[in-house]
Short mmCIF file of N, CA and C in Angstrom, two decimals:
data_model
loop_
_atom_site.label_atom_id
_atom_site.label_comp_id
_atom_site.label_asym_id
_atom_site.label_seq_id
_atom_site.Cartn_x
_atom_site.Cartn_y
_atom_site.Cartn_z
N UNK U 1 7.36 181.97 144.85
CA UNK U 1 6.57 181.62 146.01
C UNK U 1 7.07 182.37 147.23
N UNK U 2 6.19 183.06 147.91
CA UNK U 2 6.53 183.82 149.11
C UNK U 2 6.70 182.86 150.29
N UNK U 3 7.80 183.00 150.98
CA UNK U 3 8.08 182.16 152.14
C UNK U 3 7.45 182.81 153.36
N UNK U 4 6.83 182.00 154.20
CA UNK U 4 6.22 182.51 155.42
C UNK U 4 7.30 183.10 156.34
N UNK U 5 6.88 184.07 157.14
CA UNK U 5 7.79 184.75 158.06
C UNK U 5 8.52 183.75 158.96
N UNK U 6 7.80 182.79 159.52
CA UNK U 6 8.44 181.83 160.42
C UNK U 6 9.49 181.01 159.69
N UNK U 7 9.22 180.66 158.44
CA UNK U 7 10.18 179.88 157.67
C UNK U 7 11.43 180.71 157.37
N UNK U 8 11.23 182.01 157.09
CA UNK U 8 12.38 182.89 156.89
C UNK U 8 13.23 182.93 158.16
N UNK U 9 12.58 182.98 159.32
CA UNK U 9 13.32 183.00 160.58
C UNK U 9 14.14 181.72 160.77
N UNK U 10 13.54 180.58 160.46
CA UNK U 10 14.27 179.32 160.58
C UNK U 10 15.46 179.29 159.63
N UNK U 11 15.24 179.67 158.40
CA UNK U 11 16.32 179.65 157.41
C UNK U 11 17.44 180.62 157.80
N UNK U 12 17.06 181.80 158.27
CA UNK U 12 18.07 182.78 158.71
C UNK U 12 18.86 182.23 159.89
N UNK U 13 18.19 181.59 160.82
CA UNK U 13 18.86 181.02 161.98
C UNK U 13 19.83 179.92 161.57
N UNK U 14 19.41 179.06 160.66
CA UNK U 14 20.30 178.02 160.16
C UNK U 14 21.53 178.64 159.51
N UNK U 15 21.31 179.67 158.71
CA UNK U 15 22.41 180.37 158.03
C UNK U 15 23.41 180.95 159.03
N UNK U 16 22.89 181.64 160.03
CA UNK U 16 23.76 182.28 161.03
C UNK U 16 24.51 181.22 161.84
N UNK U 17 23.82 180.18 162.28
CA UNK U 17 24.47 179.12 163.06
C UNK U 17 25.54 178.41 162.23
N UNK U 18 25.24 178.17 160.97
CA UNK U 18 26.22 177.51 160.11
C UNK U 18 27.46 178.38 159.92
N UNK U 19 27.26 179.68 159.80
CA UNK U 19 28.40 180.60 159.69
C UNK U 19 29.23 180.58 160.96
N UNK U 20 28.57 180.48 162.12
CA UNK U 20 29.26 180.53 163.40
C UNK U 20 29.99 179.23 163.72
N UNK U 21 29.33 178.10 163.48
CA UNK U 21 29.87 176.82 163.93
C UNK U 21 30.20 175.83 162.83
N UNK U 22 29.65 176.05 161.64
CA UNK U 22 29.88 175.13 160.54
C UNK U 22 29.00 173.89 160.58
N UNK U 23 28.17 173.77 161.61
CA UNK U 23 27.36 172.57 161.79
C UNK U 23 26.07 172.96 162.50
N UNK U 24 24.93 172.52 161.98
CA UNK U 24 23.64 172.88 162.58
C UNK U 24 22.81 171.63 162.79
N UNK U 25 22.25 171.52 164.00
CA UNK U 25 21.32 170.44 164.32
C UNK U 25 20.01 171.07 164.80
N UNK U 26 18.96 170.27 164.84
CA UNK U 26 17.66 170.76 165.30
C UNK U 26 17.75 171.38 166.69
N UNK U 27 18.50 170.75 167.57
CA UNK U 27 18.63 171.25 168.95
C UNK U 27 19.28 172.63 168.97
N UNK U 28 20.20 172.87 168.05
CA UNK U 28 20.85 174.19 167.97
C UNK U 28 19.84 175.27 167.58
N UNK U 29 18.97 174.93 166.65
CA UNK U 29 17.93 175.87 166.20
C UNK U 29 16.94 176.11 167.34
N UNK U 30 16.54 175.03 168.03
CA UNK U 30 15.61 175.14 169.16
C UNK U 30 16.18 176.05 170.24
N UNK U 31 17.45 175.87 170.54
CA UNK U 31 18.11 176.68 171.56
C UNK U 31 18.19 178.15 171.12
N UNK U 32 18.58 178.37 169.88
CA UNK U 32 18.73 179.75 169.38
C UNK U 32 17.41 180.50 169.37
N UNK U 33 16.33 179.81 169.00
CA UNK U 33 15.04 180.48 168.87
C UNK U 33 14.16 180.36 170.12
N UNK U 34 14.54 179.49 171.05
CA UNK U 34 13.75 179.30 172.25
C UNK U 34 12.47 178.52 172.00
N UNK U 35 12.49 177.63 171.01
CA UNK U 35 11.33 176.80 170.68
C UNK U 35 11.58 175.37 171.13
N UNK U 36 10.51 174.59 171.20
CA UNK U 36 10.65 173.18 171.57
C UNK U 36 11.22 172.39 170.40
N UNK U 37 11.88 171.29 170.72
CA UNK U 37 12.44 170.44 169.68
C UNK U 37 11.36 169.88 168.75
N UNK U 38 10.17 169.47 169.28
CA UNK U 38 9.11 169.01 168.36
C UNK U 38 8.66 170.09 167.38
N UNK U 39 8.60 171.34 167.82
CA UNK U 39 8.23 172.44 166.91
C UNK U 39 9.26 172.59 165.81
N UNK U 40 10.53 172.50 166.19
CA UNK U 40 11.61 172.62 165.21
C UNK U 40 11.56 171.44 164.24
N UNK U 41 11.32 170.24 164.76
CA UNK U 41 11.25 169.05 163.89
C UNK U 41 10.16 169.20 162.84
N UNK U 42 9.00 169.69 163.24
CA UNK U 42 7.91 169.91 162.29
C UNK U 42 8.30 170.93 161.23
N UNK U 43 8.91 172.01 161.67
CA UNK U 43 9.32 173.05 160.74
C UNK U 43 10.39 172.53 159.77
N UNK U 44 11.33 171.73 160.27
CA UNK U 44 12.39 171.20 159.41
C UNK U 44 11.80 170.25 158.35
N UNK U 45 10.79 169.48 158.73
CA UNK U 45 10.12 168.61 157.75
C UNK U 45 9.50 169.44 156.62
N UNK U 46 8.86 170.55 156.98
CA UNK U 46 8.25 171.42 155.97
C UNK U 46 9.32 172.05 155.08
N UNK U 47 10.40 172.51 155.71
CA UNK U 47 11.48 173.13 154.93
C UNK U 47 12.13 172.11 153.99
N UNK U 48 12.29 170.90 154.47
CA UNK U 48 12.88 169.85 153.64
C UNK U 48 11.96 169.51 152.46
N UNK U 49 10.67 169.34 152.74
CA UNK U 49 9.74 168.99 151.66
C UNK U 49 9.58 170.12 150.64
N UNK U 50 9.86 171.35 151.07
CA UNK U 50 9.79 172.49 150.16
C UNK U 50 11.10 172.75 149.44
N UNK U 51 12.13 171.96 149.77
CA UNK U 51 13.41 172.08 149.08
C UNK U 51 14.35 173.15 149.60
N UNK U 52 14.12 173.61 150.84
CA UNK U 52 14.97 174.65 151.42
C UNK U 52 16.15 174.11 152.22
N UNK U 53 16.02 172.89 152.72
CA UNK U 53 17.10 172.29 153.50
C UNK U 53 17.28 170.83 153.12
N UNK U 54 18.45 170.31 153.50
CA UNK U 54 18.72 168.88 153.43
C UNK U 54 19.08 168.44 154.84
N UNK U 55 18.63 167.25 155.20
CA UNK U 55 18.94 166.71 156.52
C UNK U 55 19.79 165.47 156.31
N UNK U 56 20.95 165.46 156.95
CA UNK U 56 21.87 164.34 156.79
C UNK U 56 21.60 163.28 157.86
N UNK U 57 22.07 162.08 157.62
CA UNK U 57 21.83 160.96 158.52
C UNK U 57 22.28 161.24 159.95
N UNK U 58 23.37 161.94 160.11
CA UNK U 58 23.92 162.19 161.44
C UNK U 58 23.23 163.36 162.14
N UNK U 59 22.15 163.88 161.54
CA UNK U 59 21.37 164.93 162.19
C UNK U 59 21.72 166.35 161.80
N UNK U 60 22.72 166.52 160.95
CA UNK U 60 23.05 167.90 160.57
C UNK U 60 22.08 168.40 159.51
N UNK U 61 21.89 169.69 159.53
CA UNK U 61 20.96 170.36 158.61
C UNK U 61 21.77 171.32 157.76
N UNK U 62 21.55 171.26 156.47
CA UNK U 62 22.24 172.13 155.53
C UNK U 62 21.22 172.83 154.65
N UNK U 63 21.48 174.08 154.36
CA UNK U 63 20.63 174.84 153.43
C UNK U 63 20.90 174.38 152.00
N UNK U 64 19.85 174.25 151.23
CA UNK U 64 20.02 174.04 149.79
C UNK U 64 20.33 175.42 149.19
N UNK U 65 20.63 175.46 147.93
CA UNK U 65 20.88 176.76 147.28
C UNK U 65 19.64 177.64 147.39
N UNK U 66 18.48 177.05 147.20
CA UNK U 66 17.20 177.77 147.34
C UNK U 66 17.04 178.32 148.75
N UNK U 67 17.34 177.51 149.75
CA UNK U 67 17.23 177.94 151.15
C UNK U 67 18.26 179.00 151.49
N UNK U 68 19.44 178.84 150.94
CA UNK U 68 20.52 179.81 151.21
C UNK U 68 20.16 181.19 150.66
N UNK U 69 19.54 181.23 149.49
CA UNK U 69 19.15 182.52 148.91
C UNK U 69 18.14 183.24 149.80
N UNK U 70 17.14 182.51 150.28
CA UNK U 70 16.15 183.12 151.18
C UNK U 70 16.82 183.57 152.47
N UNK U 71 17.65 182.71 153.04
CA UNK U 71 18.32 183.02 154.31
C UNK U 71 19.23 184.24 154.19
N UNK U 72 20.01 184.29 153.13
CA UNK U 72 20.92 185.42 152.94
C UNK U 72 20.16 186.73 152.74
N UNK U 73 19.05 186.68 152.02
CA UNK U 73 18.25 187.88 151.83
C UNK U 73 17.64 188.37 153.14
N UNK U 74 17.13 187.44 153.92
CA UNK U 74 16.55 187.80 155.22
C UNK U 74 17.62 188.35 156.15
N UNK U 75 18.77 187.69 156.18
CA UNK U 75 19.87 188.13 157.04
C UNK U 75 20.38 189.52 156.63
N UNK U 76 20.48 189.76 155.34
CA UNK U 76 20.93 191.07 154.85
C UNK U 76 19.96 192.17 155.28
N UNK U 77 18.66 191.90 155.12
CA UNK U 77 17.66 192.89 155.57
C UNK U 77 17.78 193.14 157.07
N UNK U 78 17.96 192.07 157.83
CA UNK U 78 18.11 192.19 159.28
C UNK U 78 19.31 193.08 159.64
N UNK U 79 20.43 192.82 159.00
CA UNK U 79 21.66 193.57 159.30
C UNK U 79 21.52 195.05 158.96
N UNK U 80 20.99 195.34 157.78
CA UNK U 80 20.85 196.74 157.35
C UNK U 80 19.87 197.48 158.24
N UNK U 81 18.74 196.87 158.53
CA UNK U 81 17.72 197.54 159.35
C UNK U 81 18.22 197.77 160.76
N UNK U 82 18.84 196.76 161.36
CA UNK U 82 19.34 196.93 162.73
C UNK U 82 20.45 197.98 162.78
N UNK U 83 21.32 197.98 161.78
CA UNK U 83 22.39 198.99 161.74
C UNK U 83 21.81 200.40 161.63
N UNK U 84 20.81 200.56 160.78
CA UNK U 84 20.19 201.87 160.63
C UNK U 84 19.55 202.32 161.94
N UNK U 85 18.80 201.43 162.57
CA UNK U 85 18.13 201.79 163.83
C UNK U 85 19.14 202.16 164.91
N UNK U 86 20.23 201.41 165.00
CA UNK U 86 21.27 201.71 165.99
C UNK U 86 21.90 203.07 165.70
N UNK U 87 22.13 203.36 164.40
CA UNK U 87 22.73 204.65 164.04
C UNK U 87 21.81 205.82 164.37
N UNK U 88 20.49 205.54 164.48
CA UNK U 88 19.52 206.58 164.84
C UNK U 88 19.39 206.75 166.35
N UNK U 89 20.11 205.92 167.11
CA UNK U 89 20.07 206.03 168.56
C UNK U 89 19.22 205.00 169.27
N UNK U 90 18.65 204.06 168.53
CA UNK U 90 17.86 202.99 169.14
C UNK U 90 18.84 202.05 169.84
N UNK U 91 18.47 201.58 171.03
CA UNK U 91 19.35 200.64 171.73
C UNK U 91 19.56 199.40 170.89
N UNK U 92 20.70 198.75 171.07
CA UNK U 92 21.02 197.58 170.27
C UNK U 92 19.97 196.49 170.44
N UNK U 93 19.55 196.23 171.66
CA UNK U 93 18.57 195.18 171.92
C UNK U 93 17.25 195.46 171.20
N UNK U 94 16.77 196.69 171.31
CA UNK U 94 15.52 197.07 170.65
C UNK U 94 15.67 197.05 169.14
N UNK U 95 16.81 197.53 168.64
CA UNK U 95 17.06 197.55 167.20
C UNK U 95 17.05 196.14 166.62
N UNK U 96 17.67 195.20 167.32
CA UNK U 96 17.71 193.82 166.85
C UNK U 96 16.31 193.20 166.87
N UNK U 97 15.56 193.45 167.92
CA UNK U 97 14.19 192.94 168.01
C UNK U 97 13.30 193.53 166.91
N UNK U 98 13.39 194.84 166.73
CA UNK U 98 12.57 195.49 165.70
C UNK U 98 12.97 195.03 164.30
N UNK U 99 14.27 194.86 164.07
CA UNK U 99 14.74 194.41 162.76
C UNK U 99 14.17 193.03 162.43
N UNK U 100 14.03 192.18 163.45
CA UNK U 100 13.46 190.84 163.24
C UNK U 100 12.03 190.91 162.71
N UNK U 101 11.31 191.92 163.11
CA UNK U 101 9.93 192.07 162.64
C UNK U 101 9.88 192.78 161.29
N UNK U 102 10.64 193.85 161.16
CA UNK U 102 10.61 194.66 159.95
C UNK U 102 11.16 193.90 158.74
N UNK U 103 12.15 193.05 158.94
CA UNK U 103 12.81 192.36 157.83
C UNK U 103 11.85 191.54 156.97
N UNK U 104 10.71 191.17 157.53
CA UNK U 104 9.76 190.33 156.80
C UNK U 104 8.75 191.13 155.98
N UNK U 105 8.61 192.40 156.27
CA UNK U 105 7.56 193.18 155.60
C UNK U 105 8.10 194.33 154.75
N UNK U 106 9.36 194.62 154.86
CA UNK U 106 9.93 195.74 154.12
C UNK U 106 9.94 195.41 152.62
N UNK U 107 9.62 196.41 151.81
CA UNK U 107 9.63 196.20 150.36
C UNK U 107 11.07 196.18 149.86
N UNK U 108 11.26 195.58 148.71
CA UNK U 108 12.60 195.54 148.12
C UNK U 108 13.08 196.95 147.80
N UNK U 109 12.18 197.81 147.32
CA UNK U 109 12.54 199.19 147.00
C UNK U 109 13.06 199.92 148.24
N UNK U 110 12.33 199.82 149.33
CA UNK U 110 12.75 200.48 150.57
C UNK U 110 14.06 199.91 151.08
N UNK U 111 14.20 198.58 151.01
CA UNK U 111 15.43 197.95 151.48
C UNK U 111 16.64 198.45 150.68
N UNK U 112 16.51 198.50 149.38
CA UNK U 112 17.62 198.97 148.53
C UNK U 112 17.98 200.42 148.88
N UNK U 113 16.98 201.26 149.11
CA UNK U 113 17.24 202.65 149.47
C UNK U 113 17.94 202.74 150.83
N UNK U 114 17.51 201.95 151.80
CA UNK U 114 18.17 201.95 153.11
C UNK U 114 19.62 201.49 152.99
N UNK U 115 19.82 200.44 152.22
CA UNK U 115 21.17 199.90 152.02
C UNK U 115 22.07 200.94 151.35
N UNK U 116 21.55 201.62 150.33
CA UNK U 116 22.33 202.66 149.65
C UNK U 116 22.60 203.85 150.56
N UNK U 117 21.66 204.17 151.42
CA UNK U 117 21.84 205.26 152.37
C UNK U 117 22.97 204.95 153.35
N UNK U 118 23.08 203.71 153.76
CA UNK U 118 24.10 203.33 154.73
C UNK U 118 25.48 203.16 154.12
N UNK U 119 25.59 202.89 152.82
CA UNK U 119 26.88 202.64 152.18
C UNK U 119 27.90 203.74 152.43
N UNK U 120 27.58 205.01 152.21
CA UNK U 120 28.58 206.05 152.44
C UNK U 120 29.08 206.10 153.88
N UNK U 121 28.25 205.71 154.82
CA UNK U 121 28.65 205.73 156.22
C UNK U 121 29.77 204.71 156.49
N UNK U 122 29.80 203.59 155.75
CA UNK U 122 30.84 202.59 155.90
C UNK U 122 32.15 203.07 155.30
N UNK U 123 32.08 203.83 154.21
CA UNK U 123 33.27 204.32 153.54
C UNK U 123 34.03 205.29 154.43
N UNK U 124 33.30 206.09 155.20
CA UNK U 124 33.93 207.11 156.03
C UNK U 124 34.46 206.57 157.35
N UNK U 125 34.23 205.31 157.65
CA UNK U 125 34.68 204.74 158.94
C UNK U 125 36.13 204.34 158.89
#
């Protein structure tokens, strides 16, 4: 099942916030994305009913294994695309913004080729 772009963004945000702080609440997601708390609440209900997240009694949100797989894939595409754009001379701000859009539409074949293209550049650093 293909996950909608907005849901990928939510899952990626949860993943990044959890890596940074170890704890994610709806308000943290709303702040990170600049959305209203009611919008986030609606999205979290959909993600929970689809099996991508679990919501604990104290308000924390955790990715399920299914959600983590989607989030990690989206985050990996974001990182590779933004790194490539920056290496081409695109400003960091623009590269990050563009990567947010491209990460949802790039084919797996193209992503793998971009990732393989960047690998040697890390070895030489």
